[in-house]
PDB file of C-alpha atoms in Angstrom:
ATOM      1  CA  MET A   1     151.533 112.248 -54.282  1.00 53.00           C
ATOM      2  CA  ALA A   2     148.449 112.484 -52.053  1.00 83.00           C
ATOM      3  CA  LEU A   3     148.917 111.268 -48.496  1.00 87.00           C
ATOM      4  CA  GLN A   4     146.149 108.637 -48.865  1.00 89.00           C
ATOM      5  CA  GLN A   5     147.834 107.191 -51.958  1.00 91.00           C
ATOM      6  CA  THR A   6     151.251 107.117 -50.276  1.00 92.00           C
ATOM      7  CA  VAL A   7     149.859 105.268 -47.257  1.00 94.00           C
ATOM      8  CA  GLU A   8     147.876 102.814 -49.412  1.00 93.00           C
ATOM      9  CA  GLN A   9     150.853 101.972 -51.626  1.00 95.00           C
ATOM     10  CA  THR A  10     153.267 101.634 -48.690  1.00 95.00           C
ATOM     11  CA  VAL A  11     150.950  99.382 -46.659  1.00 95.00           C
ATOM     12  CA  ALA A  12     150.061  97.210 -49.678  1.00 95.00           C
ATOM     13  CA  GLY A  13     153.745  97.007 -50.690  1.00 95.00           C
ATOM     14  CA  LEU A  14     154.545  95.456 -47.304  1.00 96.00           C
ATOM     15  CA  GLY A  15     151.793  92.862 -47.753  1.00 95.00           C
ATOM     16  CA  TYR A  16     149.084  94.310 -45.471  1.00 95.00           C
ATOM     17  CA  ASP A  17     145.555  95.629 -46.009  1.00 93.00           C
ATOM     18  CA  LEU A  18     144.824  99.265 -45.225  1.00 93.00           C
ATOM     19  CA  VAL A  19     141.674  99.394 -43.079  1.00 93.00           C
ATOM     20  CA  GLU A  20     141.457 103.068 -42.145  1.00 91.00           C
ATOM     21  CA  ILE A  21     143.295 106.396 -42.181  1.00 93.00           C
ATOM     22  CA  GLU A  22     142.323 109.052 -39.640  1.00 92.00           C
ATOM     23  CA  ARG A  23     143.721 112.537 -39.127  1.00 90.00           C
ATOM     24  CA  SER A  24     143.167 113.921 -35.642  1.00 86.00           C
ATOM     25  CA  ALA A  25     143.658 117.301 -34.052  1.00 81.00           C
ATOM     26  CA  GLY A  26     147.248 118.031 -33.109  1.00 85.00           C
ATOM     27  CA  GLY A  27     148.687 116.477 -36.270  1.00 89.00           C
ATOM     28  CA  LEU A  28     148.145 112.821 -35.316  1.00 93.00           C
ATOM     29  CA  LEU A  29     147.967 110.496 -38.321  1.00 94.00           C
ATOM     30  CA  ARG A  30     146.405 107.154 -37.351  1.00 94.00           C
ATOM     31  CA  VAL A  31     146.756 104.240 -39.781  1.00 95.00           C
ATOM     32  CA  THR A  32     144.951 100.934 -39.172  1.00 95.00           C
ATOM     33  CA  ILE A  33     146.257  97.797 -40.898  1.00 95.00           C
ATOM     34  CA  ASP A  34     145.211  94.159 -41.084  1.00 93.00           C
ATOM     35  CA  LEU A  35     146.558  90.941 -42.545  1.00 92.00           C
ATOM     36  CA  PRO A  36     145.081  90.201 -45.991  1.00 90.00           C
ATOM     37  CA  TRP A  37     142.173  87.783 -46.042  1.00 84.00           C
ATOM     38  CA  LYS A  38     142.746  84.813 -48.299  1.00 76.00           C
ATOM     39  CA  GLY A  39     139.129  83.617 -48.323  1.00 73.00           C
ATOM     40  CA  PRO A  40     137.725  80.551 -46.566  1.00 66.00           C
ATOM     41  CA  ASN A  41     140.654  78.245 -45.830  1.00 59.00           C
ATOM     42  CA  LEU A  42     139.528  74.631 -46.073  1.00 51.00           C
ATOM     43  CA  ASP A  43     142.872  73.352 -44.757  1.00 54.00           C
ATOM     44  CA  VAL A  44     142.382  75.017 -41.367  1.00 53.00           C
ATOM     45  CA  ALA A  45     140.420  73.209 -38.662  1.00 58.00           C
ATOM     46  CA  PRO A  46     137.107  74.886 -37.721  1.00 56.00           C
ATOM     47  CA  GLY A  47     137.429  77.139 -34.692  1.00 58.00           C
ATOM     48  CA  THR A  48     141.099  77.926 -35.382  1.00 61.00           C
ATOM     49  CA  PRO A  49     141.578  81.646 -34.696  1.00 63.00           C
ATOM     50  CA  GLU A  50     142.671  83.833 -37.593  1.00 69.00           C
ATOM     51  CA  PRO A  51     146.232  85.178 -37.409  1.00 76.00           C
ATOM     52  CA  PHE A  52     146.310  88.781 -36.269  1.00 83.00           C
ATOM     53  CA  VAL A  53     148.522  91.845 -36.592  1.00 89.00           C
ATOM     54  CA  THR A  54     151.409  91.879 -34.099  1.00 91.00           C
ATOM     55  CA  VAL A  55     153.497  94.673 -32.563  1.00 94.00           C
ATOM     56  CA  GLU A  56     156.301  93.699 -34.983  1.00 95.00           C
ATOM     57  CA  ASP A  57     153.942  94.179 -37.954  1.00 95.00           C
ATOM     58  CA  CYS A  58     152.998  97.645 -36.716  1.00 95.00           C
ATOM     59  CA  GLU A  59     156.646  98.586 -36.144  1.00 96.00           C
ATOM     60  CA  LYS A  60     157.602  97.470 -39.666  1.00 96.00           C
ATOM     61  CA  VAL A  61     154.811  99.534 -41.258  1.00 96.00           C
ATOM     62  CA  THR A  62     155.590 102.531 -39.008  1.00 96.00           C
ATOM     63  CA  ARG A  63     159.242 102.609 -40.093  1.00 96.00           C
ATOM     64  CA  GLN A  64     158.410 102.326 -43.789  1.00 96.00           C
ATOM     65  CA  LEU A  65     155.618 104.910 -43.594  1.00 95.00           C
ATOM     66  CA  GLN A  66     157.838 107.414 -41.784  1.00 95.00           C
ATOM     67  CA  PHE A  67     160.353 107.142 -44.625  1.00 94.00           C
ATOM     68  CA  ALA A  68     157.710 107.362 -47.395  1.00 94.00           C
ATOM     69  CA  LEU A  69     155.893 110.316 -45.807  1.00 92.00           C
ATOM     70  CA  GLU A  70     159.179 112.173 -45.262  1.00 92.00           C
ATOM     71  CA  VAL A  71     160.081 111.720 -48.939  1.00 91.00           C
ATOM     72  CA  ASP A  72     156.653 113.100 -49.911  1.00 88.00           C
ATOM     73  CA  GLY A  73     156.918 115.993 -47.445  1.00 87.00           C
ATOM     74  CA  ALA A  74     153.608 114.974 -45.830  1.00 85.00           C
ATOM     75  CA  ASP A  75     152.275 117.274 -43.127  1.00 85.00           C
ATOM     76  CA  TYR A  76     151.781 115.390 -39.864  1.00 88.00           C
ATOM     77  CA  LYS A  77     153.222 115.584 -36.341  1.00 91.00           C
ATOM     78  CA  ARG A  78     152.858 112.023 -35.057  1.00 93.00           C
ATOM     79  CA  LEU A  79     152.194 108.655 -36.694  1.00 95.00           C
ATOM     80  CA  GLU A  80     150.319 105.804 -35.045  1.00 95.00           C
ATOM     81  CA  VAL A  81     149.957 102.402 -36.710  1.00 96.00           C
ATOM     82  CA  SER A  82     147.585  99.898 -35.134  1.00 94.00           C
ATOM     83  CA  SER A  83     145.562  96.744 -35.719  1.00 92.00           C
ATOM     84  CA  PRO A  84     141.800  97.092 -36.163  1.00 90.00           C
ATOM     85  CA  GLY A  85     140.867  95.909 -32.663  1.00 85.00           C
ATOM     86  CA  ILE A  86     137.523  94.421 -31.668  1.00 88.00           C
ATOM     87  CA  ASP A  87     135.340  97.056 -33.373  1.00 90.00           C
ATOM     88  CA  ARG A  88     136.950  96.760 -36.813  1.00 91.00           C
ATOM     89  CA  PRO A  89     135.185  98.758 -39.522  1.00 93.00           C
ATOM     90  CA  LEU A  90     133.712  96.840 -42.465  1.00 94.00           C
ATOM     91  CA  ARG A  91     134.396  98.872 -45.608  1.00 89.00           C
ATOM     92  CA  ASN A  92     133.825  96.712 -48.658  1.00 89.00           C
ATOM     93  CA  GLU A  93     132.320  93.494 -50.012  1.00 90.00           C
ATOM     94  CA  GLN A  94     135.379  91.459 -49.051  1.00 89.00           C
ATOM     95  CA  ASP A  95     135.106  92.612 -45.423  1.00 92.00           C
ATOM     96  CA  PHE A  96     131.481  91.428 -45.339  1.00 93.00           C
ATOM     97  CA  GLU A  97     132.460  88.086 -46.891  1.00 91.00           C
ATOM     98  CA  ARG A  98     135.232  87.697 -44.333  1.00 90.00           C
ATOM     99  CA  PHE A  99     133.066  88.385 -41.299  1.00 92.00           C
ATOM    100  CA  ALA A 100     129.836  86.614 -42.319  1.00 92.00           C
ATOM    101  CA  GLY A 101     128.449  84.903 -39.223  1.00 92.00           C
ATOM    102  CA  GLU A 102     129.869  87.528 -36.839  1.00 93.00           C
ATOM    103  CA  VAL A 103     127.799  90.009 -34.810  1.00 94.00           C
ATOM    104  CA  ILE A 104     128.075  93.495 -36.338  1.00 95.00           C
ATOM    105  CA  ASP A 105     126.763  97.005 -35.674  1.00 95.00           C
ATOM    106  CA  ILE A 106     125.382  98.944 -38.637  1.00 95.00           C
ATOM    107  CA  THR A 107     124.174 102.511 -39.010  1.00 95.00           C
ATOM    108  CA  LEU A 108     121.945 103.310 -41.983  1.00 94.00           C
ATOM    109  CA  LYS A 109     122.306 106.570 -43.918  1.00 94.00           C
ATOM    110  CA  ALA A 110     118.536 107.163 -43.650  1.00 90.00           C
ATOM    111  CA  PRO A 111     116.034 106.023 -40.993  1.00 87.00           C
ATOM    112  CA  MET A 112     113.806 103.024 -41.732  1.00 79.00           C
ATOM    113  CA  GLY A 113     110.660 105.118 -42.281  1.00 77.00           C
ATOM    114  CA  ALA A 114     107.698 103.321 -43.902  1.00 75.00           C
ATOM    115  CA  ALA A 115     109.909 100.311 -44.746  1.00 73.00           C
ATOM    116  CA  ALA A 116     109.898  99.429 -41.026  1.00 73.00           C
ATOM    117  CA  GLY A 117     106.253  98.340 -41.383  1.00 74.00           C
ATOM    118  CA  GLY A 118     105.707  98.742 -37.647  1.00 75.00           C
ATOM    119  CA  GLN A 119     108.283  96.041 -36.846  1.00 78.00           C
ATOM    120  CA  VAL A 120     110.824  98.541 -35.519  1.00 80.00           C
ATOM    121  CA  ALA A 121     110.718 102.302 -34.843  1.00 84.00           C
ATOM    122  CA  ALA A 122     110.411 104.239 -38.127  1.00 84.00           C
ATOM    123  CA  ASN A 123     113.237 106.622 -37.106  1.00 90.00           C
ATOM    124  CA  ARG A 124     115.653 103.803 -36.204  1.00 89.00           C
ATOM    125  CA  LYS A 125     119.032 103.798 -37.948  1.00 92.00           C
ATOM    126  CA  LYS A 126     121.232 101.612 -35.713  1.00 92.00           C
ATOM    127  CA  PHE A 127     121.046  97.831 -35.544  1.00 93.00           C
ATOM    128  CA  ARG A 128     123.125  95.010 -34.057  1.00 93.00           C
ATOM    129  CA  GLY A 129     122.804  91.469 -35.335  1.00 93.00           C
ATOM    130  CA  THR A 130     124.475  88.463 -36.923  1.00 95.00           C
ATOM    131  CA  LEU A 131     125.698  89.141 -40.444  1.00 95.00           C
ATOM    132  CA  GLU A 132     124.316  86.689 -43.018  1.00 94.00           C
ATOM    133  CA  ARG A 133     124.675  86.359 -46.764  1.00 92.00           C
ATOM    134  CA  VAL A 134     121.358  85.954 -48.597  1.00 91.00           C
ATOM    135  CA  ALA A 135     120.693  84.788 -52.160  1.00 85.00           C
ATOM    136  CA  ALA A 136     118.238  86.659 -54.381  1.00 74.00           C
ATOM    137  CA  ALA A 137     115.897  85.024 -56.916  1.00 75.00           C
ATOM    138  CA  ASP A 138     118.022  86.311 -59.814  1.00 80.00           C
ATOM    139  CA  GLY A 139     121.098  84.461 -58.526  1.00 77.00           C
ATOM    140  CA  SER A 140     122.785  87.568 -57.081  1.00 79.00           C
ATOM    141  CA  HIS A 141     123.451  87.843 -53.366  1.00 84.00           C
ATOM    142  CA  GLY A 142     122.945  90.454 -50.700  1.00 88.00           C
ATOM    143  CA  TRP A 143     123.363  90.892 -46.969  1.00 93.00           C
ATOM    144  CA  GLN A 144     121.163  90.911 -43.905  1.00 92.00           C
ATOM    145  CA  ILE A 145     121.540  91.030 -40.161  1.00 93.00           C
ATOM    146  CA  VAL A 146     119.409  88.874 -37.883  1.00 93.00           C
ATOM    147  CA  TRP A 147     118.662  89.722 -34.262  1.00 89.00           C
ATOM    148  CA  SER A 148     116.242  89.241 -31.399  1.00 84.00           C
ATOM    149  CA  ASP A 149     115.063  92.117 -29.212  1.00 73.00           C
ATOM    150  CA  GLU A 150     114.967  89.812 -26.185  1.00 70.00           C
ATOM    151  CA  PRO A 151     117.196  91.261 -23.444  1.00 69.00           C
ATOM    152  CA  ALA A 152     120.286  89.260 -22.570  1.00 66.00           C
ATOM    153  CA  PRO A 153     119.919  87.300 -19.293  1.00 65.00           C
ATOM    154  CA  LYS A 154     121.621  88.751 -16.230  1.00 70.00           C
ATOM    155  CA  PRO A 155     124.417  86.675 -14.638  1.00 71.00           C
ATOM    156  CA  GLY A 156     122.855  83.932 -12.506  1.00 71.00           C
ATOM    157  CA  GLN A 157     119.345  84.597 -13.826  1.00 70.00           C
ATOM    158  CA  LYS A 158     117.210  81.482 -14.342  1.00 73.00           C
ATOM    159  CA  ILE A 159     115.283  81.375 -17.601  1.00 66.00           C
ATOM    160  CA  SER A 160     111.971  79.551 -17.709  1.00 67.00           C
ATOM    161  CA  LYS A 161     111.936  76.804 -20.338  1.00 70.00           C
ATOM    162  CA  LYS A 162     108.215  77.440 -20.828  1.00 72.00           C
ATOM    163  CA  ARG A 163     108.735  81.031 -21.947  1.00 67.00           C
ATOM    164  CA  ALA A 164     108.688  81.416 -25.725  1.00 65.00           C
ATOM    165  CA  PRO A 165     111.808  83.204 -27.036  1.00 67.00           C
ATOM    166  CA  ALA A 166     111.383  86.583 -28.705  1.00 67.00           C
ATOM    167  CA  PRO A 167     111.027  86.190 -32.496  1.00 78.00           C
ATOM    168  CA  LEU A 168     114.062  86.739 -34.676  1.00 86.00           C
ATOM    169  CA  GLN A 169     114.026  89.788 -36.923  1.00 88.00           C
ATOM    170  CA  ALA A 170     116.014  90.323 -40.116  1.00 88.00           C
ATOM    171  CA  LEU A 171     117.030  93.431 -42.009  1.00 89.00           C
ATOM    172  CA  GLY A 172     118.340  93.193 -45.565  1.00 89.00           C
ATOM    173  CA  PHE A 173     120.603  95.968 -46.801  1.00 90.00           C
ATOM    174  CA  ALA A 174     122.891  97.047 -49.619  1.00 89.00           C
ATOM    175  CA  LEU A 175     126.367  98.347 -48.780  1.00 92.00           C
ATOM    176  CA  ASP A 176     125.589 101.781 -50.260  1.00 92.00           C
ATOM    177  CA  GLU A 177     122.735 102.168 -47.736  1.00 92.00           C
ATOM    178  CA  LEU A 178     125.179 102.056 -44.812  1.00 94.00           C
ATOM    179  CA  ARG A 179     126.766 105.043 -43.132  1.00 94.00           C
ATOM    180  CA  GLU A 180     128.933 102.733 -41.029  1.00 94.00           C
ATOM    181  CA  ALA A 181     129.411  99.043 -40.271  1.00 95.00           C
ATOM    182  CA  ARG A 182     131.694  97.602 -37.603  1.00 94.00           C
ATOM    183  CA  LEU A 183     132.271  94.336 -35.793  1.00 93.00           C
ATOM    184  CA  ALA A 184     130.369  94.494 -32.511  1.00 92.00           C
ATOM    185  CA  PRO A 185     132.922  94.904 -29.683  1.00 86.00           C
ATOM    186  CA  ILE A 186     131.923  91.744 -27.822  1.00 77.00           C
ATOM    187  CA  VAL A 187     134.567  90.369 -25.479  1.00 71.00           C
ATOM    188  CA  ASP A 188     134.845  86.597 -25.278  1.00 61.00           C
ATOM    189  CA  PHE A 189     136.796  85.562 -22.195  1.00 60.00           C
ATOM    190  CA  LYS A 190     137.147  81.991 -23.471  1.00 58.00           C
ATOM    191  CA  GLY A 191     140.009  83.177 -25.659  1.00 51.00           C
ATOM    192  CA  ARG A 192     138.538  82.713 -29.138  1.00 48.00           C
ATOM    193  CA  ARG A 193     137.558  86.330 -29.874  1.00 49.00           C
ATOM    194  CA  PRO A 194     138.386  89.134 -29.982  1.00 45.00           C
ATOM    195  CA  LYS A 195     141.802  89.604 -31.511  1.00 49.00           C
ATOM    196  CA  PRO A 196     143.993  91.759 -29.321  1.00 46.00           C
ATOM    197  CA  GLY A 197     144.310  95.354 -30.498  1.00 50.00           C
ATOM    198  CA  THR A 198     147.885  96.407 -31.070  1.00 51.00           C
ATOM    199  CA  VAL A 199     149.139  99.965 -31.289  1.00 56.00           C
ATOM    200  CA  VAL A 200     152.573 101.333 -32.097  1.00 57.00           C
ATOM    201  CA  SER A 201     153.336 105.069 -32.024  1.00 59.00           C
ATOM    202  CA  ASP A 202     156.491 106.766 -33.193  1.00 58.00           C
TER     203      ASP A 202
END
């Protein structure tokens, strides 16, 4: 059985989502897991943080994966199981649904080119903005990010109330146009976000 399939089946069998598998130099196999998303939960009060992967979760998956990979004779030297951390990759439609409203970083496969229309540099591929779901005229839906190119104020800086804010810009995209999408690693010291990253190595 292929290593990817073994890892996917083992992680799913324990009730977790597989986010990413990476093979690094020196035989390191890095597996990133997350708790499954159950969709918008109307029973939970707004602002309640989502549950996150714990050290115990990572240890449980590590033990089971070590056994499964040994049975399959998989070639690796060291296994590391971790939670996604604050720059979690967004891989599929469900990830985008789950993190709508969050600030994300995207990298396009191809630069904007003529589609930029002079609004942004034609060779630009990387954008950071708030992820929003948008409805099309035919009833289908797509995605966009919205941002402002106004620089963030420096600590202690006074902002004139008379100054007009920089206009918001939006970029619509399809998932197959993206090379990469991740949650923006923004640290919130008020304790709401981000989720702590957890790593367990064997």
